[in-house]
Coordinates of C-alpha atoms and ligand atoms in Angstrom, one line a residue:
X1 CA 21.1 -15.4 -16.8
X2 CA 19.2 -12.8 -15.1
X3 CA 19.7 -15.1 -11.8
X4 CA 23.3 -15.0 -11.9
X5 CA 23.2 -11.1 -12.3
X6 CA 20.8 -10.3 -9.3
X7 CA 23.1 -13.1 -7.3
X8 CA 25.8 -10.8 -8.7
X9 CA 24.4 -7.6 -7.4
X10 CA 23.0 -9.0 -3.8
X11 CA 26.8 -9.9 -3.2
X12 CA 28.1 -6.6 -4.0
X13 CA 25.6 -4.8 -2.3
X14 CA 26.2 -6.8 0.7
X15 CA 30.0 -5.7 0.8
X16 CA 29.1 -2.0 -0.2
X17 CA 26.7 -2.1 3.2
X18 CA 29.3 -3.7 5.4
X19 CA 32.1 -1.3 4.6
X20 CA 29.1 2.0 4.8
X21 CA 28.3 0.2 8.1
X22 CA 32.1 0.2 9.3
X23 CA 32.8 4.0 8.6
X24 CA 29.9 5.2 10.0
X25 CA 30.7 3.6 12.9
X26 CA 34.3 4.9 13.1
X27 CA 33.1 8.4 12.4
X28 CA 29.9 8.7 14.3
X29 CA 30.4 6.9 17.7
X30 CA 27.1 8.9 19.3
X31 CA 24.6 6.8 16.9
X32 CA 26.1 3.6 16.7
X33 CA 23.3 2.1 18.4
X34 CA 21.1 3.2 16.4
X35 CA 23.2 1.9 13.6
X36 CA 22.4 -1.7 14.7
X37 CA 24.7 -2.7 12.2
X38 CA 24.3 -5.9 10.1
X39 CA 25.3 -8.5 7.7
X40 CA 22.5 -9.1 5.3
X41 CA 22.4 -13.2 5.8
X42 CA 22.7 -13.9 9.6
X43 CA 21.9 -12.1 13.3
X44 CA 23.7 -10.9 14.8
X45 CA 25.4 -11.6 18.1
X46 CA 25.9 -8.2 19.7
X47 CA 21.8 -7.4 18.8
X48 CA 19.5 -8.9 22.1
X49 CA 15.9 -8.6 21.0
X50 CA 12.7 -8.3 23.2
X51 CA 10.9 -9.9 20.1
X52 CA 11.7 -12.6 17.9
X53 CA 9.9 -13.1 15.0
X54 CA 10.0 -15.6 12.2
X55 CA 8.0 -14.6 9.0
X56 CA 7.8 -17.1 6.0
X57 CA 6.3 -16.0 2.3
X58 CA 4.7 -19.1 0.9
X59 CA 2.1 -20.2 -2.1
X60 CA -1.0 -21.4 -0.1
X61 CA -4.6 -21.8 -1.2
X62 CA -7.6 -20.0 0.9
X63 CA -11.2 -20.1 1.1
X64 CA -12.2 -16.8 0.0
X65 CA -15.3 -17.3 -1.1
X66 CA -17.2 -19.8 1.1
X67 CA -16.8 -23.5 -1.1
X68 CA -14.0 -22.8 -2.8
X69 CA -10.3 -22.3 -2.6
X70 CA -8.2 -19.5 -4.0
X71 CA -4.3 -19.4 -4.9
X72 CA -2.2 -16.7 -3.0
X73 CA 0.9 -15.7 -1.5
X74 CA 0.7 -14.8 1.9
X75 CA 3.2 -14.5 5.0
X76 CA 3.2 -16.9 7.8
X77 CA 4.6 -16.0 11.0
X78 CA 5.5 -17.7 14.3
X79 CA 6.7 -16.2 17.5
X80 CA 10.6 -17.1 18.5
X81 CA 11.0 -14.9 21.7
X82 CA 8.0 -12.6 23.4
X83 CA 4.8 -12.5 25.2
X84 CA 1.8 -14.0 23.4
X85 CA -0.6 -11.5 21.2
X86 CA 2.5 -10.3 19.6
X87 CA 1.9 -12.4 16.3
X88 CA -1.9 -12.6 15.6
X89 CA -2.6 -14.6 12.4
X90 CA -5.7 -13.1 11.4
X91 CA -7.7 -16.4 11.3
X92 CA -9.5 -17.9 7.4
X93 CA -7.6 -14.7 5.5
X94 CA -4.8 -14.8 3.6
X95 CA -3.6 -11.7 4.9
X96 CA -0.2 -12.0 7.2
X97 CA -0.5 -12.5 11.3
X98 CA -1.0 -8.6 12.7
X99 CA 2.2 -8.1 14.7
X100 CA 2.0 -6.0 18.0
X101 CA 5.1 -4.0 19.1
X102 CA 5.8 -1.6 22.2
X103 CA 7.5 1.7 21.3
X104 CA 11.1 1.3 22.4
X105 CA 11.4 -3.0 21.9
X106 CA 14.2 -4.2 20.1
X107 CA 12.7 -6.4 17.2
X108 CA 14.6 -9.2 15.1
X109 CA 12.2 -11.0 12.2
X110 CA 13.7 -13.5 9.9
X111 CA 11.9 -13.4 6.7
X112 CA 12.2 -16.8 4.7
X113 CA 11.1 -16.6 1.1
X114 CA 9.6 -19.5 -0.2
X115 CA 8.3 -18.1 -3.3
X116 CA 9.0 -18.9 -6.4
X117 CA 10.5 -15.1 -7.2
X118 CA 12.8 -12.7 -5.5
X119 CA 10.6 -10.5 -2.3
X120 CA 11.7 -8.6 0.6
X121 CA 9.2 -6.8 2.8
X122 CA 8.9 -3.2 4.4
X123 CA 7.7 -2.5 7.3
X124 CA 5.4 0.5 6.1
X125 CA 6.0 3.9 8.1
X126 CA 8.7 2.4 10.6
X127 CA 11.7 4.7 10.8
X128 CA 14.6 2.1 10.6
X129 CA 18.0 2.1 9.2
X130 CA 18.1 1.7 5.3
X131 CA 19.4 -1.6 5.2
X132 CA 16.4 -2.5 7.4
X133 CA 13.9 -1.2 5.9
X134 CA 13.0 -3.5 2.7
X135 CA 14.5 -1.9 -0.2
X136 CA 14.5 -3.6 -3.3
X137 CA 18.5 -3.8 -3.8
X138 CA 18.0 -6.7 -0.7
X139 CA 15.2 -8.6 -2.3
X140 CA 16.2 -12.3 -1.7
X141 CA 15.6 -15.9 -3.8
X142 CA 13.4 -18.8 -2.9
X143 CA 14.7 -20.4 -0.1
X144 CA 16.8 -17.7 1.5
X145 CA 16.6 -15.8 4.5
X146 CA 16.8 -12.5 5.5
X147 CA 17.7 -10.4 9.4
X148 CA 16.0 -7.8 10.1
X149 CA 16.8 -6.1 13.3
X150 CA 15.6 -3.1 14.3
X151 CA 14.6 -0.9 17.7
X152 CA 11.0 0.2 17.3
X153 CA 11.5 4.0 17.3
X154 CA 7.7 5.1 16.0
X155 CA 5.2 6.7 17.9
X156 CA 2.1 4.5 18.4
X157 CA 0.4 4.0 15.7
X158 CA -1.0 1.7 12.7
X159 CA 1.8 0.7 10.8
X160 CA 1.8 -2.3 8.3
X161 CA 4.0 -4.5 6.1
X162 CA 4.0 -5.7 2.3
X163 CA 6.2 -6.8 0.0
X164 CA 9.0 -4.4 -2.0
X165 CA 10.8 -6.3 -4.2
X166 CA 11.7 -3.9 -7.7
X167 CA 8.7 -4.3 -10.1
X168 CA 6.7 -7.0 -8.5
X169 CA 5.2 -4.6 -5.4
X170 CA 1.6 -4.9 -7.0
X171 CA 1.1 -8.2 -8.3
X172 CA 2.9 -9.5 -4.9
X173 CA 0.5 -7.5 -2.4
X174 CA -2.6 -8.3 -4.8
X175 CA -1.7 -12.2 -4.0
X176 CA -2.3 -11.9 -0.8
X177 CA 0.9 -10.5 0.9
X178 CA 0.5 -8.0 3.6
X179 CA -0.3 -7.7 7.3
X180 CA -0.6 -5.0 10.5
X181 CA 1.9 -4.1 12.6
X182 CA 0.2 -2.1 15.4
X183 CA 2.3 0.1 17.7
X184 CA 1.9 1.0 21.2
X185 CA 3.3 3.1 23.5
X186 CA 3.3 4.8 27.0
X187 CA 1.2 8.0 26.0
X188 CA -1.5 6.3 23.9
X189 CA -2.0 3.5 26.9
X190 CA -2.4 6.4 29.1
X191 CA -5.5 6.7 27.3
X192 CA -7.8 4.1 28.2
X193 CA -8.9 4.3 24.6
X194 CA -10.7 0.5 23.9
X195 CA -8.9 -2.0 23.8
X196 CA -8.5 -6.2 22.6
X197 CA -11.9 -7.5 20.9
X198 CA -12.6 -3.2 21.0
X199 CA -9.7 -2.4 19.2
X200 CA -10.5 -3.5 15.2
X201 CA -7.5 -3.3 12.3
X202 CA -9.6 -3.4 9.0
X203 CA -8.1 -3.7 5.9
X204 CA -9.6 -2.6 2.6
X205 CA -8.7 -4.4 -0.8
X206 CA -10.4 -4.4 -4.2
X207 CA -10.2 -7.8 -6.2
X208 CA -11.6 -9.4 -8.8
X209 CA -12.5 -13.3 -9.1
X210 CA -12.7 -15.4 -12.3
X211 CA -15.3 -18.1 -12.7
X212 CA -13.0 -20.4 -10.7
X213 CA -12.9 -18.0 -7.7
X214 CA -8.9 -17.5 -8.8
X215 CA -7.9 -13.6 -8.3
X216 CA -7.2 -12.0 -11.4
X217 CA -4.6 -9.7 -11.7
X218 CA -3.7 -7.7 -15.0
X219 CA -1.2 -5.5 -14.1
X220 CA 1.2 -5.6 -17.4
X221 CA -2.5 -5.0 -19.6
X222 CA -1.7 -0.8 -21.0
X223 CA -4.9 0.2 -19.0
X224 CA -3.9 -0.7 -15.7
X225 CA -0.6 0.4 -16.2
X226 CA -1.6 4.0 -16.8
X227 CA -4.4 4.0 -14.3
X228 CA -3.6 1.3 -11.7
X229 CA -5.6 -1.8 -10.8
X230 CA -9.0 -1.5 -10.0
X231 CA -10.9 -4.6 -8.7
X232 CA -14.4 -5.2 -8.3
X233 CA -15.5 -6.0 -5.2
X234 CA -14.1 -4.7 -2.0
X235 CA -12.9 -7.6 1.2
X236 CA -12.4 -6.2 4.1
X237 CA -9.5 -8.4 6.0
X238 CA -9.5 -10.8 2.7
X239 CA -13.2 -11.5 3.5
X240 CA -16.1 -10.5 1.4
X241 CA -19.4 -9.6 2.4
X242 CA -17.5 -8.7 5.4
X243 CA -19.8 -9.1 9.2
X244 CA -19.2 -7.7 12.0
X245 CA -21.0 -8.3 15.8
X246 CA -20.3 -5.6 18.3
X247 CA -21.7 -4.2 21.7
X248 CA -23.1 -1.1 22.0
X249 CA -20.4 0.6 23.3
X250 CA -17.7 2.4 21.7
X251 CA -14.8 0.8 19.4
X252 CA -11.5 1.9 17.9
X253 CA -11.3 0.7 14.2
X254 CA -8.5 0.7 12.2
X255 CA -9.1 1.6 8.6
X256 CA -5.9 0.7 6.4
X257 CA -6.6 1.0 2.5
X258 CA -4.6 -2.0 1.1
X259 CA -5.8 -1.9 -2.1
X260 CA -3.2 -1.8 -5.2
X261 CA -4.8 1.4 -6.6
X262 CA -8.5 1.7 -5.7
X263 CA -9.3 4.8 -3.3
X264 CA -12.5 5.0 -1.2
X265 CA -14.5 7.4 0.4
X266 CA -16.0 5.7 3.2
X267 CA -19.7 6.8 4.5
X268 CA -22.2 5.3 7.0
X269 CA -25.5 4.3 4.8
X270 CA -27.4 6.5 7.7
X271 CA -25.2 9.4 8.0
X272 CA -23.4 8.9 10.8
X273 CA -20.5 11.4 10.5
X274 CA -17.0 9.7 11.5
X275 CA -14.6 10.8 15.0
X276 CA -11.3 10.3 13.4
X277 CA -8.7 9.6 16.2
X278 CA -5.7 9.0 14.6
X279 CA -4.0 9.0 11.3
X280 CA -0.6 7.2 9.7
X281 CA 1.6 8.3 12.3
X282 CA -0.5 7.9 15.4
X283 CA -2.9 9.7 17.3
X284 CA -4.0 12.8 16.6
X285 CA -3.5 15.9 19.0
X286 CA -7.6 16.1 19.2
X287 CA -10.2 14.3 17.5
X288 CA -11.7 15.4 14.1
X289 CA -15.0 14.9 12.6
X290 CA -15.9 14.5 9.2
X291 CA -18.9 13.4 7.1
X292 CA -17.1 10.9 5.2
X293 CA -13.5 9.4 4.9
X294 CA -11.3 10.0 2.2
X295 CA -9.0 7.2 2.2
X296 CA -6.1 6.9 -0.4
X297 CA -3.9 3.4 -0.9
X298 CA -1.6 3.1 1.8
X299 CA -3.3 5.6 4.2
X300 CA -4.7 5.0 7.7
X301 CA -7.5 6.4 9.6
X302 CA -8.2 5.3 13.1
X303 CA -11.4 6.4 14.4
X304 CA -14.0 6.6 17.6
X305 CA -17.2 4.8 16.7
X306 CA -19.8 4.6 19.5
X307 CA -22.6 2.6 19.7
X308 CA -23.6 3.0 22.8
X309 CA -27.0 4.8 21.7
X310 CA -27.9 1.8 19.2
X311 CA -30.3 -1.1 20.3
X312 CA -29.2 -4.3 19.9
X313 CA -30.5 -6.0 16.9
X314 CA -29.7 -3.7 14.3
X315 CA -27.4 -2.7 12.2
X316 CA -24.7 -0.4 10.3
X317 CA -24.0 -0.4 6.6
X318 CA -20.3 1.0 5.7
X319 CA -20.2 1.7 2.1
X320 CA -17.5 3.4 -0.7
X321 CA -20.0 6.3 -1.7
X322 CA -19.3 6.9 -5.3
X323 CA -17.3 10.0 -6.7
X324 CA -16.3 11.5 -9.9
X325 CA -12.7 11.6 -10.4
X326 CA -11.8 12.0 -13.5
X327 CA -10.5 8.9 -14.6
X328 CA -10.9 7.3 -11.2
X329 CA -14.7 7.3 -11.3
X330 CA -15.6 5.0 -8.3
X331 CA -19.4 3.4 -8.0
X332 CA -20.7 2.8 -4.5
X333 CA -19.6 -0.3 -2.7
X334 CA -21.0 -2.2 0.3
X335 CA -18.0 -3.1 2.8
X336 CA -18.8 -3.8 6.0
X337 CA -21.9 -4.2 8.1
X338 CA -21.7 -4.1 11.7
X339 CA -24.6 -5.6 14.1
X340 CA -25.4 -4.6 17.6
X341 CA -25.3 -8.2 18.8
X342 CA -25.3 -7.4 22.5
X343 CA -25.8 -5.1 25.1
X344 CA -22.6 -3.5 27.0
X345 CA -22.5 -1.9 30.3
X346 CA -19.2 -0.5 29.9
X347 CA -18.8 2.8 28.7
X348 CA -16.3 4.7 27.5
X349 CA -15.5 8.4 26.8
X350 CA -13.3 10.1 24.4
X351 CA -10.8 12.2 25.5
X352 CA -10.4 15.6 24.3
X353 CA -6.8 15.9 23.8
X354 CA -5.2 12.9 22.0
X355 CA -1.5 13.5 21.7
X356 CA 1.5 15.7 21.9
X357 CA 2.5 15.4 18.1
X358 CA 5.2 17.5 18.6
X359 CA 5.3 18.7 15.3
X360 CA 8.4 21.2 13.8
X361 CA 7.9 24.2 12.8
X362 CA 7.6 25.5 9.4
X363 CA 10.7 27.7 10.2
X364 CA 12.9 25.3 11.1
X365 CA 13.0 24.5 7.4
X366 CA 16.6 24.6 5.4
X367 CA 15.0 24.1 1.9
X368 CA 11.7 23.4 -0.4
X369 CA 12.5 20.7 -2.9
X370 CA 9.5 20.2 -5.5
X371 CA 9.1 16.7 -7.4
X372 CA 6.4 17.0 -10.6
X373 CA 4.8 13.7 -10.7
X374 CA 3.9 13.0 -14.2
X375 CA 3.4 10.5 -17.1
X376 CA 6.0 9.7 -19.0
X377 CA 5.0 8.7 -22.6
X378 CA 5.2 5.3 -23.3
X379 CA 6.9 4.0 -20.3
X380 CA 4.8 4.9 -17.3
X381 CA 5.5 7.6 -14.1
X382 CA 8.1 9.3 -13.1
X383 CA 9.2 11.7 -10.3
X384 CA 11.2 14.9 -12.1
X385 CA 11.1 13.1 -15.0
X386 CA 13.5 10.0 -13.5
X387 CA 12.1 7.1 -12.8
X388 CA 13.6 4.3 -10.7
X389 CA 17.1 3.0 -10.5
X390 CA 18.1 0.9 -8.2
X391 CA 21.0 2.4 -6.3
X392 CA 20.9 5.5 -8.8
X393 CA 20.0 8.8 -6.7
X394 CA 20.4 12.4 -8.0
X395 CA 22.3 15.4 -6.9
X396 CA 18.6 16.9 -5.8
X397 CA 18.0 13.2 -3.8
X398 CA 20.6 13.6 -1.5
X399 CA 20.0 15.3 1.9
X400 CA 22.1 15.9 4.9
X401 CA 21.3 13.8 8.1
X402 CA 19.4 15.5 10.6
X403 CA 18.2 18.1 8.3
X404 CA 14.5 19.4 8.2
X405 CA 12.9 20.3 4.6
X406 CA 9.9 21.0 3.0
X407 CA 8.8 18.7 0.1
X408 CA 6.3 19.9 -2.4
X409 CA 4.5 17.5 -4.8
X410 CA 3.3 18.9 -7.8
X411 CA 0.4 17.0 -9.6
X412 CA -0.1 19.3 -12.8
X413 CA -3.0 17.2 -13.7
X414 CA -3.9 18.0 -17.4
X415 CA -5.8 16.0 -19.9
X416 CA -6.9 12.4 -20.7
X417 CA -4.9 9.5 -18.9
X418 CA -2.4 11.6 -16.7
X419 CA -5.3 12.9 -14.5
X420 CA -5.1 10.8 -11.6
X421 CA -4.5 11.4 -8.3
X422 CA -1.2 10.4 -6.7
X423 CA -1.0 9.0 -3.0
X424 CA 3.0 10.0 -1.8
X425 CA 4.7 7.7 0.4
X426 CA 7.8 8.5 1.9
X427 CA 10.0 6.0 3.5
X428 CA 11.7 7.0 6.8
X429 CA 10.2 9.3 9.3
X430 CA 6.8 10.6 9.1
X431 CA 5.7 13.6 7.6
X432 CA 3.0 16.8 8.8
X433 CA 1.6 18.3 5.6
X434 CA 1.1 21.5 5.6
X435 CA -0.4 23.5 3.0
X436 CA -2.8 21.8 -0.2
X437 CA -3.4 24.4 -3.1
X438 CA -5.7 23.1 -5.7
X439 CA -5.4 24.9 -9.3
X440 CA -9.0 26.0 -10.9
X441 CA -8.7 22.9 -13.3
X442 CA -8.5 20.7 -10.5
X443 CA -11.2 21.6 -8.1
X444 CA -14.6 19.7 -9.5
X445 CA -12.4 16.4 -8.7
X446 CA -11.5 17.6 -5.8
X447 CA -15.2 18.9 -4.5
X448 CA -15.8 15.4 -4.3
X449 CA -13.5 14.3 -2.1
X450 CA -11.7 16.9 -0.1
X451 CA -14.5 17.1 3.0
X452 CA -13.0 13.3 3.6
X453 CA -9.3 13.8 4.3
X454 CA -7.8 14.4 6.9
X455 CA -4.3 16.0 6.7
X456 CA -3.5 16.9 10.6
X457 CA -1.3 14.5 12.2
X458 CA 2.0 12.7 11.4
X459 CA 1.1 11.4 8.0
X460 CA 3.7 9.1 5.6
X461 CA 1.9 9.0 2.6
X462 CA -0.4 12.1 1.6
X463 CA -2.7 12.0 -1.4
X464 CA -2.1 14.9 -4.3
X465 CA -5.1 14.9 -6.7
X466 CA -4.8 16.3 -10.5
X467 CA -4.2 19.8 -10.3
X468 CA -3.0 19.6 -6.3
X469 CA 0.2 21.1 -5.0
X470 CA 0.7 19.6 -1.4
X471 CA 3.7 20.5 0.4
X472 CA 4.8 18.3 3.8
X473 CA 8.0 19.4 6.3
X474 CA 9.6 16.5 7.7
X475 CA 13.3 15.5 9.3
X476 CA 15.6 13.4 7.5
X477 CA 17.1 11.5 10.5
X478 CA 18.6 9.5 12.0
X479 CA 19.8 6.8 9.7
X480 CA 22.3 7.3 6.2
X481 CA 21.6 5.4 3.0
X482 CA 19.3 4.9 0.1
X483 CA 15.5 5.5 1.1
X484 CA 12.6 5.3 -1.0
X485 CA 9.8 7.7 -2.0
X486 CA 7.0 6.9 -4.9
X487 CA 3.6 7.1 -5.7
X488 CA 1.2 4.1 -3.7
X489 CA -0.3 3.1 -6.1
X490 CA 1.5 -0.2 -6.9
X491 CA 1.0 0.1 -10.3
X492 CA 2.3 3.3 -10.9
X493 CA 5.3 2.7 -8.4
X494 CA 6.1 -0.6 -10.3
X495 CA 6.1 1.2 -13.6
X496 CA 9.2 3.3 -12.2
X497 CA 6.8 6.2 -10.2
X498 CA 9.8 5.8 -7.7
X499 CA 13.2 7.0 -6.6
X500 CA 15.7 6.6 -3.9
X501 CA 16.8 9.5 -1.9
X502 CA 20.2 9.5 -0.1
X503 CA 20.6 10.5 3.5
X504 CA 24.4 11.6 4.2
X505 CA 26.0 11.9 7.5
Ligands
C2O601 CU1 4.1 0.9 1.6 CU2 7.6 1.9 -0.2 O1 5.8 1.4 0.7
CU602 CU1 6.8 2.6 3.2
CU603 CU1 0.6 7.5 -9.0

């Protein structure tokens, strides 16, 4: 029965895009390539890509733990068309191949599921047209295939991709589904910033095992509804206890946090303070230094570690120091330590000025929307009291193409379960944020953590702590339709924390 219906709905949806599609292309002839129209089950013929991708979700079993093997869900992918080192499977993890792009390619990935439920993935911080971009309305079955085709329009950057099919985000992206997709461009190679085995993605994700080494995942129990799921022990690239040999020189890493709920603030056992280089969107206009990295799900941090002054044969603990945050208390964690396994004769320097962000400016602004994120009683999140619908959008969800707004998220906070922090994610194009006010009742929580995050740079998903009003300005271009905005933390967007906002031409 409830087959037939989302059979039902896929169908209609699929004509509703076709004849959106054909308007806009009768009434906007500037942007139809960008449009890149296309029909939901097969490429298109007019669309040439540079890259060719082919992306399959399967069940699979892993060795996680060294001896034993652990059910998941993880994508597969193969290169169709392109140079080698675009697909990198990321080798004895369960986590998807990391996908390499170049600013300005024309992309086309089939994603087959072979699961046995509905999934669709998102390509995490890309600015592509709606129908592109993973919404849940386009989920598809076991066995079916769906075109993506897209140019890649982003700024260099570490992007990513999970699953986003309507109320099955978390438990799909706990299984094992998820993967990089690195961006590079013309500016950023200019850089000589490191490079290849110098240039490290590292993803961060809680689980817990059961006594057969089998994830467990309780995402439906009441606790981790309210809260989110918290594991308990941290993998870094699905690997615990995760190892790392590098030459003392200097590295670029990656940080993603993956995890469905957990945040971390990230600290060198010895001190070290971070050189963060880069953020969601891409490099930053000048590096940053901090003591310690705040990092909230979905965020990224790139950074400049050097260890060019460290002798060979020893080593660097990364650990989650623990915070007090209300009722997202974190202990410490070990999650990675790094050896200085040999000696390097190459040596690098950081450049001073990173990027030209090209931010706007506040006064560019037409209008300030705010959206309260708070509990609903009994039935989860919600965003201004809504919570997700589909294709359902309100009257203060719709926004003129092209038009540049501030959005301000208002965490009120207040007592027992609703205080918990809120990581924003915006689909379509990134985000600056640019102002954080933090009410009296909301500043011992935030003590702990605030010295960690970094808010410069193009950002697409921006955490608001209990008692936090953060405001971001960001264009709504260039694409019409339904695009998504919610809380990261699966849990809380699968318990409706979500909503559809509608660009209009
Ligand atoms: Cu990474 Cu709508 O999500
Ligand atoms: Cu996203
Ligand atoms: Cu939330």
């Amino acid at each position: 029965m409830a087959e037939i219906t989302r059979r039902t709905f896929v169908k209609l949806a699929g004509v509703g895009m076709a004849s959106t599609v054909l308007a806009a292309c009768g009434m906007n002839r500037d942007n139809t390539q960008q449009l890149l129209p296309q029909p939901v089950s097969t490429p298109s013929a007019d669309f040439v890509p540079d890259v060719e991708i082919a992306l399959r979700a399967i069940e699979d079993r892993v060795e996680v733990r060294s001896g034993t093997q652990t059910d998941v869900w993880r994508i597969e992918g193969n290169l169709i068309k392109g140079d080698d080192g675009v697909v990198v499977p990321v080798a004895g993890s369960y986590l998807g191949p990391t996908l390499h792009l170049k600013k300005g390619q024309k992309v086309r990935i089939e994603f087959t599921n072979e699961l046995p439920e509905v999934s669709i993935i998102h390509w995490h911080g890309l600015h592509v047209p709606a129908d592109m971009d993973g919404h849940p309305q386009y989920a598809i079955d076991k066995g079916e295939t769906y075109y993506y085709e897209f140019e890649v329009l982003n700024r260099a950057g570490t992007y990513w991709y999970h699953p986003h099919p309507h109320g099955r985000t978390g438990p799909q992206v706990y299984a094992g589904m998820a993967g990089f997709f690195i961006i590079s461009d013309d500016e950023e190679s200019a850089l000589g910033l490191p490079t290849g085995d110098y240039d490290i993605p590292l993803v961060l994700q809680d689980r817990t095992f059961d006594d057969n080494d089998q994830f467990v995942y309780n995402g439906g129990g009441m606790m981790d509804q309210m809260i989110g799921f918290l594991g308990d022990e941290v993998l870094v690239n699905g690997v615990p206890d995760f190892a790392l040999d590098v030459a003392n020189r200097a590295y670029r890493f990656r940080f993603l946090n993956g995890s469905n709920s957990r945040m971390y603030k990230l600290g060198w056992s010895d001190g070290t303070p971070f050189t963060v280089i880069g953020t969601d969107g891409g490099l930053l206009e000048a590096p940053v230094t901090r003591p310690y990295l705040t990092l909230a799900p979905a965020e990224r941090l790139d950074i400049w570690v050097d260890f060019g002054d460290r002798s060979v044969d020893t080593d660097m603990k990364l650990v989650s120091l623990p915070f007090d945050n209300g009722n997202m208390n974190s202990p410490e964690f070990p999650i990675l330590t790094a050896t200085i396994a040999r000696q390097s004769t190459d040596t690098a320097t950081l450049p001073s000025q990173l990027s030209t962000p090209n931010f706007f400016d506040i006064s560019q602004a037409e209008q300030t929307r705010e959206v309260v994120l708070a509990q609903r009683m009994g039935s989860g999140w919600s965003l201004n009291g809504r919570q997700f619908e589909m294709t359902g959008v309100a009257e203060e969800e719709t926004i003129r193409r092209g038009s540049i707004e501030i959005w301000e998220f208002i965490n009120k906070g207040g007592g027992g379960m609703s205080n918990l922090p809120h990581p924003m994610h915006m689909h379509g194009e990134s985000f600056k944020v640019i102002e954080r006010q933090t009410s009296s009742g909301g500043q011992t929580a935030w003590d702990t953590l605030s010295e960690g995050v970094v808010d410069e740079g193009w950002k697409d998903t921006v955490l608001v702590m209990p008692g936090q009003r953060v405001k971001v300005l960001r264009r709504f271009g260039d694409f019409t339709g339904l695009f998504l905005y919610h809380c990261h933390n699966l849990e809380h967007e699968d318990q409706g924390m979500m909503r559809n906002l509608e660009i209009k031409a």
